[in-house]
Coordinates of N, CA and C in Angstrom, one line a residue:
Chain A
D637 N -19.4 -150.8 -18.2 CA -20.5 -151.6 -18.6 C -20.2 -153.0 -18.8
A638 N -21.1 -153.9 -18.4 CA -20.9 -155.4 -18.6 C -20.9 -155.7 -20.1
K639 N -20.2 -156.7 -20.5 CA -20.2 -157.0 -21.9 C -21.2 -158.2 -22.0
T640 N -21.6 -158.4 -23.3 CA -22.6 -159.5 -23.6 C -22.0 -160.3 -24.7
T641 N -22.4 -161.6 -24.7 CA -22.0 -162.5 -25.8 C -23.2 -163.1 -26.4
Q642 N -23.3 -163.0 -27.7 CA -24.4 -163.5 -28.5 C -23.9 -164.3 -29.7
P643 N -24.7 -165.3 -30.1 CA -24.3 -166.0 -31.3 C -24.4 -165.1 -32.5
P644 N -23.5 -165.2 -33.5 CA -23.5 -164.3 -34.6 C -24.8 -164.4 -35.5
S645 N -25.3 -165.6 -35.6 CA -26.5 -165.8 -36.4 C -27.3 -167.0 -35.9
M646 N -28.6 -166.9 -36.3 CA -29.6 -168.0 -36.0 C -30.6 -168.0 -37.1
D647 N -31.2 -169.2 -37.2 CA -32.3 -169.4 -38.2 C -33.5 -169.8 -37.5
C648 N -34.7 -169.4 -38.0 CA -35.9 -169.8 -37.5 C -37.0 -170.0 -38.6
A649 N -37.8 -171.0 -38.5 CA -38.9 -171.1 -39.4 C -40.1 -170.2 -39.1
E650 N -40.7 -169.7 -40.1 CA -41.8 -168.8 -39.9 C -42.9 -169.5 -39.1
G651 N -43.4 -168.8 -38.1 CA -44.5 -169.3 -37.3 C -44.0 -170.1 -36.0
R652 N -42.7 -170.4 -36.0 CA -42.1 -171.0 -34.8 C -41.6 -170.0 -33.9
A653 N -41.3 -170.4 -32.7 CA -40.7 -169.5 -31.7 C -39.2 -169.3 -32.0
A654 N -38.8 -168.1 -31.9 CA -37.4 -167.8 -32.0 C -36.8 -167.5 -30.6
N655 N -35.8 -168.2 -30.1 CA -35.2 -168.0 -28.8 C -33.8 -167.5 -29.0
L656 N -33.6 -166.3 -28.7 CA -32.3 -165.7 -28.8 C -31.5 -165.6 -27.5
P657 N -30.4 -166.3 -27.4 CA -29.7 -166.2 -26.1 C -28.7 -165.1 -26.0
C658 N -28.4 -164.7 -24.7 CA -27.4 -163.7 -24.5 C -26.7 -164.0 -23.1
N659 N -25.4 -164.0 -23.2 CA -24.7 -164.2 -21.9 C -24.1 -162.9 -21.4
H660 N -24.4 -162.7 -20.2 CA -23.9 -161.4 -19.5 C -23.4 -161.8 -18.1
S661 N -22.4 -162.6 -18.0 CA -21.9 -163.2 -16.8 C -21.3 -162.2 -15.8
T662 N -20.9 -161.0 -16.3 CA -20.3 -160.0 -15.4 C -21.3 -158.9 -15.1
I663 N -22.6 -159.1 -15.3 CA -23.6 -158.1 -15.0 C -23.6 -157.6 -13.6
S664 N -23.7 -156.3 -13.3 CA -23.7 -155.8 -12.0 C -25.2 -155.7 -11.5
G665 N -25.3 -155.6 -10.2 CA -26.6 -155.6 -9.5 C -27.6 -154.5 -10.0
N666 N -27.0 -153.4 -10.4 CA -27.9 -152.3 -10.9 C -28.1 -152.2 -12.4
E667 N -27.6 -153.2 -13.1 CA -27.7 -153.2 -14.5 C -28.9 -154.0 -15.1
Y668 N -29.6 -153.3 -16.0 CA -30.7 -153.9 -16.7 C -30.2 -154.6 -18.0
V669 N -31.1 -155.5 -18.4 CA -30.9 -156.2 -19.7 C -31.8 -155.5 -20.7
Y670 N -31.3 -155.0 -21.8 CA -32.1 -154.4 -22.8 C -31.9 -155.2 -24.1
W671 N -33.0 -155.2 -24.9 CA -32.9 -155.8 -26.2 C -33.5 -154.8 -27.2
Y672 N -32.7 -154.6 -28.3 CA -33.1 -153.8 -29.5 C -32.9 -154.7 -30.7
R673 N -33.6 -154.4 -31.8 CA -33.3 -155.0 -33.0 C -33.2 -154.0 -34.1
Q674 N -32.5 -154.4 -35.2 CA -32.3 -153.5 -36.3 C -32.6 -154.2 -37.6
I675 N -33.7 -153.8 -38.2 CA -34.1 -154.4 -39.5 C -33.2 -153.6 -40.6
H676 N -32.9 -154.3 -41.6 CA -32.0 -153.8 -42.7 C -32.4 -152.4 -43.1
S677 N -31.5 -151.5 -43.1 CA -31.7 -150.1 -43.6 C -32.5 -149.3 -42.7
Q678 N -32.8 -149.7 -41.5 CA -33.5 -148.9 -40.5 C -32.7 -148.7 -39.3
G679 N -33.1 -147.8 -38.4 CA -32.4 -147.6 -37.1 C -32.8 -148.7 -36.1
P680 N -32.1 -148.9 -35.1 CA -32.5 -149.9 -34.1 C -33.8 -149.5 -33.5
Q681 N -34.5 -150.6 -33.0 CA -35.8 -150.5 -32.4 C -35.8 -151.1 -31.1
Y682 N -36.3 -150.4 -30.1 CA -36.4 -151.0 -28.7 C -37.4 -152.1 -28.7
I683 N -37.1 -153.2 -28.0 CA -38.0 -154.3 -27.9 C -38.5 -154.5 -26.4
I684 N -37.6 -154.6 -25.5 CA -38.0 -155.0 -24.1 C -36.8 -154.8 -23.2
H685 N -37.0 -154.6 -21.9 CA -35.9 -154.7 -21.0 C -36.4 -155.2 -19.6
G686 N -35.4 -155.7 -18.8 CA -35.8 -156.2 -17.5 C -34.6 -156.2 -16.6
L687 N -34.9 -156.3 -15.3 CA -33.8 -156.4 -14.3 C -33.6 -157.8 -13.8
K688 N -34.6 -158.4 -13.2 CA -34.5 -159.8 -12.8 C -35.7 -160.6 -13.0
N689 N -36.8 -160.0 -13.1 CA -38.1 -160.7 -13.3 C -38.3 -160.9 -14.8
N690 N -39.0 -162.0 -15.2 CA -39.3 -162.1 -16.6 C -40.3 -161.0 -17.0
E691 N -40.2 -160.6 -18.3 CA -41.0 -159.5 -18.8 C -41.6 -160.0 -20.1
T692 N -42.8 -159.4 -20.4 CA -43.5 -159.7 -21.6 C -44.2 -158.5 -22.1
N693 N -44.1 -158.2 -23.4 CA -44.9 -157.1 -24.0 C -45.5 -157.7 -25.3
E694 N -46.0 -156.7 -26.1 CA -46.6 -157.2 -27.3 C -45.7 -157.7 -28.4
M695 N -44.4 -157.4 -28.2 CA -43.4 -157.8 -29.2 C -42.7 -159.1 -28.8
A696 N -42.4 -159.3 -27.5 CA -41.6 -160.4 -27.1 C -41.7 -160.7 -25.6
S697 N -41.0 -161.8 -25.2 CA -40.8 -162.1 -23.8 C -39.3 -162.1 -23.5
L698 N -39.0 -161.7 -22.3 CA -37.6 -161.8 -21.8 C -37.5 -162.6 -20.6
I699 N -36.7 -163.7 -20.7 CA -36.5 -164.6 -19.6 C -35.0 -164.4 -19.1
I700 N -34.9 -164.0 -17.8 CA -33.6 -163.8 -17.2 C -33.4 -164.9 -16.2
T701 N -32.2 -165.5 -16.2 CA -31.9 -166.6 -15.2 C -31.9 -166.0 -13.8
E702 N -32.0 -166.9 -12.9 CA -32.1 -166.4 -11.5 C -30.8 -165.8 -11.1
D703 N -29.6 -166.3 -11.6 CA -28.3 -165.6 -11.2 C -28.0 -164.4 -12.1
R704 N -28.9 -164.1 -13.0 CA -28.8 -163.0 -14.0 C -27.6 -163.0 -14.9
K705 N -27.0 -164.1 -15.0 CA -25.8 -164.2 -15.9 C -26.2 -164.5 -17.4
S706 N -27.4 -164.7 -17.6 CA -27.8 -164.9 -19.0 C -29.3 -164.6 -19.2
S707 N -29.7 -164.4 -20.4 CA -31.1 -164.2 -20.7 C -31.5 -164.7 -22.1
T708 N -32.8 -164.8 -22.3 CA -33.3 -165.3 -23.6 C -34.4 -164.4 -24.0
L709 N -34.3 -163.9 -25.2 CA -35.4 -163.1 -25.9 C -36.2 -164.1 -26.7
I710 N -37.5 -164.1 -26.5 CA -38.4 -165.1 -27.1 C -39.4 -164.3 -28.0
L711 N -39.3 -164.6 -29.3 CA -40.4 -164.1 -30.2 C -41.3 -165.3 -30.4
P712 N -42.5 -165.3 -29.9 CA -43.3 -166.5 -29.8 C -43.7 -167.1 -31.2
H713 N -44.0 -166.2 -32.1 CA -44.4 -166.7 -33.5 C -43.7 -165.9 -34.5
A714 N -42.5 -166.3 -34.9 CA -41.7 -165.4 -35.7 C -42.3 -165.3 -37.1
T715 N -42.2 -164.1 -37.7 CA -42.6 -163.8 -39.0 C -41.4 -163.4 -39.8
L716 N -41.6 -163.3 -41.2 CA -40.5 -162.9 -42.0 C -40.1 -161.5 -41.7
R717 N -41.0 -160.6 -41.2 CA -40.6 -159.3 -40.8 C -39.8 -159.2 -39.5
D718 N -39.6 -160.3 -38.8 CA -38.7 -160.4 -37.7 C -37.3 -160.6 -38.0
T719 N -37.0 -160.8 -39.3 CA -35.6 -160.9 -39.7 C -34.9 -159.6 -39.5
A720 N -33.8 -159.7 -38.7 CA -33.1 -158.5 -38.2 C -31.9 -158.9 -37.4
V721 N -31.1 -157.9 -37.0 CA -30.0 -158.1 -36.1 C -30.6 -157.7 -34.7
Y722 N -30.4 -158.6 -33.8 CA -30.9 -158.4 -32.4 C -29.7 -158.2 -31.5
Y723 N -29.8 -157.1 -30.7 CA -28.8 -156.7 -29.8 C -29.2 -156.8 -28.4
C724 N -28.4 -157.5 -27.6 CA -28.6 -157.6 -26.1 C -27.6 -156.6 -25.5
I725 N -28.1 -155.8 -24.6 CA -27.3 -154.7 -24.0 C -27.5 -154.7 -22.5
V726 N -26.5 -154.6 -21.7 CA -26.7 -154.4 -20.3 C -26.2 -153.0 -19.9
T727 N -27.0 -152.3 -19.1 CA -26.7 -150.9 -18.8 C -27.4 -150.6 -17.5
P728 N -26.8 -149.7 -16.7 CA -27.5 -149.2 -15.5 C -28.7 -148.4 -15.9
N729 N -29.8 -148.5 -15.1 CA -31.0 -147.7 -15.4 C -31.1 -146.5 -14.5
S730 N -30.1 -146.2 -13.8 CA -30.1 -145.0 -13.0 C -29.5 -143.9 -13.7
G731 N -30.2 -142.8 -13.8 CA -29.7 -141.6 -14.6 C -29.8 -141.9 -16.0
Y732 N -29.0 -141.3 -16.9 CA -29.1 -141.5 -18.3 C -28.1 -142.6 -18.7
S733 N -28.7 -143.7 -19.2 CA -27.9 -144.9 -19.5 C -27.3 -144.8 -20.9
T734 N -26.2 -145.3 -21.1 CA -25.5 -145.4 -22.4 C -25.7 -146.8 -22.9
L735 N -26.1 -146.9 -24.2 CA -26.2 -148.2 -24.9 C -24.9 -148.5 -25.6
T736 N -24.3 -149.6 -25.2 CA -23.1 -150.1 -25.8 C -23.5 -151.3 -26.7
F737 N -23.6 -151.1 -28.0 CA -24.0 -152.2 -28.8 C -22.8 -153.1 -29.2
G738 N -23.0 -154.4 -29.2 CA -22.1 -155.3 -29.8 C -22.4 -155.6 -31.2
K739 N -22.1 -156.8 -31.7 CA -22.4 -157.1 -33.1 C -23.8 -157.8 -33.2
G740 N -24.3 -158.2 -32.1 CA -25.7 -158.8 -32.1 C -25.8 -160.1 -32.8
T741 N -27.0 -160.6 -32.9 CA -27.3 -161.9 -33.5 C -28.2 -161.6 -34.8
M742 N -27.7 -162.0 -35.9 CA -28.5 -161.9 -37.1 C -29.5 -163.1 -37.2
L743 N -30.8 -162.8 -37.0 CA -31.9 -163.8 -37.0 C -32.5 -163.8 -38.4
L744 N -32.5 -164.9 -39.1 CA -33.1 -165.1 -40.4 C -34.3 -166.0 -40.2
V745 N -35.5 -165.4 -40.5 CA -36.7 -166.1 -40.5 C -37.1 -166.6 -41.9
S746 N -37.2 -167.9 -42.1 CA -37.5 -168.4 -43.4 C -38.9 -169.0 -43.5
P747 N -39.4 -168.9 -44.7 CA -40.8 -169.5 -45.0 C -40.8 -171.0 -44.7
Chain B
E193 N -48.0 -140.6 -33.7 CA -46.9 -139.8 -33.3 C -45.7 -139.9 -34.2
A194 N -45.1 -138.8 -34.7 CA -44.0 -138.8 -35.6 C -42.8 -139.4 -34.9
G195 N -42.0 -140.1 -35.6 CA -40.7 -140.6 -35.0 C -39.6 -139.7 -35.2
V196 N -38.4 -140.1 -35.0 CA -37.2 -139.3 -35.1 C -37.0 -139.1 -36.6
V197 N -36.8 -137.9 -37.0 CA -36.6 -137.5 -38.4 C -35.2 -137.2 -38.7
Q198 N -34.6 -137.7 -39.7 CA -33.3 -137.4 -40.1 C -33.2 -137.1 -41.6
S199 N -32.3 -136.1 -41.9 CA -32.1 -135.8 -43.4 C -30.7 -135.4 -43.6
P200 N -30.1 -135.6 -44.7 CA -30.7 -136.4 -45.8 C -30.6 -137.9 -45.4
R201 N -31.2 -138.8 -46.2 CA -31.1 -140.2 -46.0 C -29.8 -140.8 -46.6
Y202 N -29.4 -140.2 -47.7 CA -28.1 -140.6 -48.3 C -27.3 -139.3 -48.7
K203 N -26.0 -139.4 -48.6 CA -25.2 -138.3 -49.0 C -23.9 -138.9 -49.6
I204 N -23.5 -138.4 -50.7 CA -22.2 -138.8 -51.3 C -21.4 -137.6 -51.5
I205 N -20.2 -137.6 -51.0 CA -19.3 -136.4 -51.2 C -17.9 -136.9 -51.5
E206 N -17.1 -136.0 -51.9 CA -15.7 -136.3 -52.1 C -14.9 -135.9 -50.8
K207 N -13.8 -136.6 -50.6 CA -13.0 -136.4 -49.4 C -12.6 -134.9 -49.3
K208 N -12.4 -134.5 -48.1 CA -12.0 -133.1 -47.8 C -13.2 -132.1 -47.9
Q209 N -14.4 -132.6 -48.4 CA -15.5 -131.7 -48.4 C -16.2 -131.7 -47.1
P210 N -17.0 -130.7 -46.7 CA -17.8 -130.7 -45.5 C -19.1 -131.3 -45.7
V211 N -19.7 -131.8 -44.7 CA -21.1 -132.4 -44.8 C -21.8 -132.2 -43.4
A212 N -23.1 -132.1 -43.5 CA -23.9 -131.9 -42.3 C -25.1 -132.8 -42.3
F213 N -25.5 -133.3 -41.1 CA -26.7 -134.1 -41.0 C -27.6 -133.4 -40.0
W214 N -28.9 -133.6 -40.3 CA -29.9 -132.9 -39.4 C -30.8 -134.0 -38.8
C215 N -31.2 -133.7 -37.5 CA -32.0 -134.6 -36.8 C -33.1 -133.8 -36.0
N216 N -34.4 -134.3 -36.1 CA -35.4 -133.7 -35.3 C -36.0 -134.8 -34.4
P217 N -35.8 -134.7 -33.1 CA -36.2 -135.8 -32.2 C -37.7 -135.9 -32.0
I218 N -38.2 -136.9 -31.4 CA -39.6 -137.0 -31.0 C -40.0 -135.9 -30.1
S219 N -41.1 -135.2 -30.3 CA -41.5 -134.1 -29.5 C -41.6 -134.5 -28.0
G220 N -41.0 -133.6 -27.2 CA -41.0 -133.9 -25.7 C -39.8 -134.6 -25.2
H221 N -39.0 -135.2 -26.2 CA -37.8 -135.9 -25.7 C -36.6 -134.9 -25.5
N222 N -36.2 -134.9 -24.3 CA -35.1 -133.9 -23.9 C -33.7 -134.4 -24.3
T223 N -33.6 -135.7 -24.3 CA -32.3 -136.3 -24.6 C -32.1 -136.7 -26.0
L224 N -31.0 -136.3 -26.6 CA -30.7 -136.6 -28.1 C -29.4 -137.2 -28.2
Y225 N -29.2 -138.2 -29.0 CA -28.0 -138.9 -29.2 C -27.6 -139.0 -30.7
W226 N -26.3 -138.9 -31.0 CA -25.8 -139.2 -32.3 C -24.9 -140.4 -32.2
Y227 N -25.2 -141.4 -33.1 CA -24.4 -142.6 -33.2 C -23.8 -142.7 -34.6
L228 N -22.7 -143.5 -34.6 CA -22.0 -143.8 -35.8 C -22.1 -145.4 -36.0
Q229 N -22.5 -145.8 -37.2 CA -22.5 -147.3 -37.4 C -21.7 -147.7 -38.6
N230 N -20.7 -148.4 -38.4 CA -19.9 -148.9 -39.5 C -20.5 -150.2 -40.0
L231 N -20.2 -150.6 -41.2 CA -20.8 -151.8 -41.8 C -20.5 -153.1 -41.0
G232 N -21.5 -153.8 -40.6 CA -21.3 -155.0 -39.8 C -21.1 -154.8 -38.4
Q233 N -21.2 -153.6 -37.9 CA -21.0 -153.3 -36.5 C -22.2 -152.7 -35.9
G234 N -22.3 -152.8 -34.5 CA -23.3 -152.1 -33.8 C -23.1 -150.6 -33.8
P235 N -24.1 -149.8 -33.5 CA -23.9 -148.3 -33.4 C -23.0 -148.0 -32.2
E236 N -22.2 -146.9 -32.4 CA -21.3 -146.4 -31.4 C -21.7 -144.9 -31.1
L237 N -21.8 -144.6 -29.8 CA -22.2 -143.3 -29.4 C -21.1 -142.2 -29.7
L238 N -21.6 -141.2 -30.4 CA -20.7 -140.0 -30.6 C -20.9 -138.9 -29.6
I239 N -22.1 -138.6 -29.3 CA -22.4 -137.5 -28.4 C -23.9 -137.6 -27.9
R240 N -24.1 -137.2 -26.7 CA -25.4 -137.1 -26.1 C -25.7 -135.7 -25.6
Y241 N -26.9 -135.3 -25.8 CA -27.4 -134.0 -25.4 C -28.5 -134.1 -24.4
E242 N -28.4 -133.4 -23.3 CA -29.6 -133.2 -22.4 C -30.0 -131.7 -22.7
N243 N -31.2 -131.6 -23.3 CA -31.6 -130.3 -23.8 C -30.6 -129.7 -24.7
E244 N -30.0 -128.5 -24.5 CA -29.0 -128.0 -25.4 C -27.6 -128.3 -25.0
E245 N -27.4 -129.0 -23.8 CA -26.1 -129.2 -23.3 C -25.6 -130.6 -23.7
A246 N -24.3 -130.6 -24.3 CA -23.6 -131.8 -24.6 C -23.0 -132.4 -23.4
V247 N -23.6 -133.4 -22.8 CA -23.2 -134.0 -21.6 C -22.2 -135.2 -21.7
D248 N -22.1 -135.7 -22.9 CA -21.2 -136.8 -23.1 C -20.7 -136.7 -24.6
D249 N -19.5 -136.1 -24.8 CA -19.0 -136.1 -26.2 C -17.6 -136.7 -26.2
S250 N -17.3 -137.6 -25.3 CA -16.0 -138.2 -25.2 C -15.6 -139.0 -26.4
Q251 N -16.5 -139.5 -27.1 CA -16.2 -140.3 -28.3 C -16.3 -139.5 -29.6
L252 N -16.5 -138.2 -29.5 CA -16.6 -137.4 -30.7 C -15.2 -136.9 -31.2
P253 N -14.8 -137.2 -32.4 CA -13.5 -136.8 -32.9 C -13.5 -135.3 -33.1
K254 N -13.1 -134.5 -32.2 CA -13.4 -133.1 -32.2 C -12.5 -132.3 -33.2
D255 N -11.5 -133.0 -33.8 CA -10.7 -132.3 -34.8 C -11.5 -132.0 -36.0
R256 N -12.5 -132.9 -36.3 CA -13.2 -132.7 -37.6 C -14.7 -132.8 -37.4
F257 N -15.2 -133.3 -36.3 CA -16.6 -133.4 -36.0 C -17.1 -132.3 -35.1
S258 N -18.3 -131.8 -35.3 CA -18.9 -130.9 -34.4 C -20.4 -131.1 -34.4
A259 N -21.0 -130.7 -33.3 CA -22.5 -130.9 -33.2 C -23.1 -129.7 -32.5
E260 N -24.3 -129.5 -32.7 CA -25.0 -128.4 -32.0 C -26.5 -128.8 -31.8
R261 N -27.0 -128.2 -30.8 CA -28.5 -128.4 -30.5 C -28.9 -127.1 -29.8
L262 N -29.0 -126.0 -30.7 CA -29.1 -124.7 -30.1 C -30.3 -124.4 -29.3
K263 N -31.5 -124.9 -29.7 CA -32.7 -124.6 -28.9 C -33.2 -125.8 -28.2
G264 N -32.3 -126.8 -28.0 CA -32.7 -128.0 -27.3 C -33.8 -128.8 -28.0
V265 N -33.9 -128.7 -29.3 CA -34.9 -129.5 -30.0 C -34.1 -130.2 -31.1
D266 N -34.0 -129.7 -32.3 CA -33.3 -130.4 -33.4 C -31.8 -130.2 -33.3
S267 N -31.1 -131.0 -34.0 CA -29.6 -131.0 -33.9 C -29.0 -131.2 -35.2
T268 N -27.8 -130.7 -35.3 CA -27.0 -130.9 -36.5 C -25.6 -131.5 -36.2
L269 N -25.2 -132.4 -36.9 CA -23.8 -133.0 -36.8 C -23.1 -132.7 -38.1
K270 N -21.9 -132.2 -37.9 CA -21.1 -131.7 -39.0 C -19.7 -132.4 -39.1
I271 N -19.2 -132.7 -40.2 CA -17.9 -133.2 -40.4 C -17.2 -132.3 -41.4
Q272 N -16.0 -131.8 -41.0 CA -15.3 -130.9 -41.9 C -13.8 -131.0 -41.5
P273 N -12.9 -131.5 -42.4 CA -13.3 -132.1 -43.7 C -13.5 -133.6 -43.6
A274 N -14.3 -134.1 -44.5 CA -14.6 -135.5 -44.4 C -13.4 -136.4 -45.0
E275 N -13.2 -137.5 -44.4 CA -12.2 -138.5 -44.8 C -12.9 -139.8 -45.3
L276 N -12.1 -140.5 -46.0 CA -12.7 -141.8 -46.6 C -13.2 -142.7 -45.5
G277 N -12.6 -142.7 -44.3 CA -13.0 -143.5 -43.2 C -14.3 -143.1 -42.5
D278 N -14.8 -141.9 -42.9 CA -16.0 -141.5 -42.3 C -17.2 -142.1 -43.0
S279 N -17.0 -142.8 -44.0 CA -18.2 -143.5 -44.7 C -18.8 -144.5 -43.7
A280 N -20.1 -144.2 -43.4 CA -20.8 -145.0 -42.4 C -22.3 -144.5 -42.4
V281 N -23.0 -145.1 -41.5 CA -24.4 -144.6 -41.3 C -24.4 -143.8 -40.0
Y282 N -25.0 -142.6 -40.0 CA -25.0 -141.8 -38.8 C -26.5 -141.8 -38.3
L283 N -26.6 -142.2 -37.1 CA -28.0 -142.4 -36.5 C -28.2 -141.4 -35.4
C284 N -29.4 -140.9 -35.4 CA -29.9 -140.0 -34.3 C -30.9 -140.8 -33.5
A285 N -30.9 -140.6 -32.2 CA -31.9 -141.2 -31.4 C -32.4 -140.1 -30.3
S286 N -33.5 -140.4 -29.7 CA -34.0 -139.5 -28.6 C -34.7 -140.3 -27.6
S287 N -34.7 -139.8 -26.4 CA -35.4 -140.5 -25.3 C -36.0 -139.5 -24.3
L288 N -36.9 -140.0 -23.5 CA -37.4 -139.2 -22.4 C -36.4 -139.2 -21.2
A289 N -36.7 -138.4 -20.2 CA -35.8 -138.4 -19.0 C -35.9 -139.7 -18.3
P290 N -34.9 -140.0 -17.5 CA -35.0 -141.3 -16.7 C -36.2 -141.2 -15.8
P291 N -36.8 -142.4 -15.4 CA -36.3 -143.7 -15.7 C -36.7 -144.3 -17.0
R292 N -37.4 -143.5 -17.9 CA -37.7 -144.0 -19.2 C -36.5 -143.8 -20.1
N293 N -35.7 -144.8 -20.2 CA -34.5 -144.8 -21.0 C -34.5 -145.4 -22.3
E294 N -35.7 -145.9 -22.8 CA -35.7 -146.5 -24.1 C -35.4 -145.4 -25.1
Q295 N -34.5 -145.7 -26.0 CA -34.1 -144.8 -27.1 C -34.9 -145.1 -28.4
F296 N -35.3 -144.1 -29.0 CA -36.0 -144.2 -30.3 C -35.1 -143.7 -31.4
F297 N -34.8 -144.5 -32.4 CA -33.9 -144.1 -33.4 C -34.5 -143.7 -34.7
G298 N -33.8 -142.8 -35.4 CA -34.2 -142.4 -36.7 C -33.7 -143.4 -37.7
P299 N -34.0 -143.2 -39.0 CA -33.6 -144.2 -40.1 C -32.1 -144.1 -40.4
G300 N -31.5 -143.0 -40.0 CA -30.0 -142.8 -40.3 C -29.8 -142.1 -41.6
T301 N -28.5 -141.6 -41.7 CA -28.0 -141.0 -42.9 C -26.8 -141.8 -43.4
R302 N -26.9 -142.4 -44.6 CA -25.8 -143.2 -45.1 C -24.8 -142.2 -45.8
L303 N -23.6 -142.1 -45.3 CA -22.6 -141.2 -45.9 C -21.6 -142.0 -46.7
T304 N -21.3 -141.6 -47.9 CA -20.3 -142.2 -48.7 C -19.3 -141.2 -49.1
V305 N -18.0 -141.4 -48.7 CA -17.0 -140.4 -49.0 C -16.1 -141.0 -50.1
L306 N -16.0 -140.3 -51.2 CA -15.2 -140.9 -52.3 C -13.8 -140.2 -52.4

């Protein structure tokens, strides 16, 4: 599996957009980019995933660069409840994929 | 829709004692996972089940850890005997068959071994 690099921590003001970067320069052609987050004392929660096109759902947007070597998760209007550890994971989507979690980015949203 | 259920939420035991964790996945999810999460780290896969078959248990320390999913629904993870280093959060997750690979996690069981 390709490895990812994320900043250990980020801050964001409530109501502003949170842009969380992820580097995955060794990603293979069949690997997807997945994002999960983990709020304190809870299990991880799926957010979004994509292959090469930008994706948007009710939680977030995922922007993947054209060369697919990096991506950005965007929370358009961060709230205090978005404070969590955000994990960027690359994994094949063929068959049953294994999630290999790194340490993620601790996002702190402040009033 | 009910999420992944785990019990107990917290467990404190003395070293060398046995302990068991229970997980009930989301209805209709054939795939079940057990993860271990140490403090400050991301979850690490211990075992994956497809229905009642363990298809990936390469990271499960088989000398003391065991798991079962007898009827392909709920699952139990056991440690016997527990060691101090087993203190961690044990997470269960489930998912549908491919291509729907999003995993849904339970709240975890926090184990403290004294």
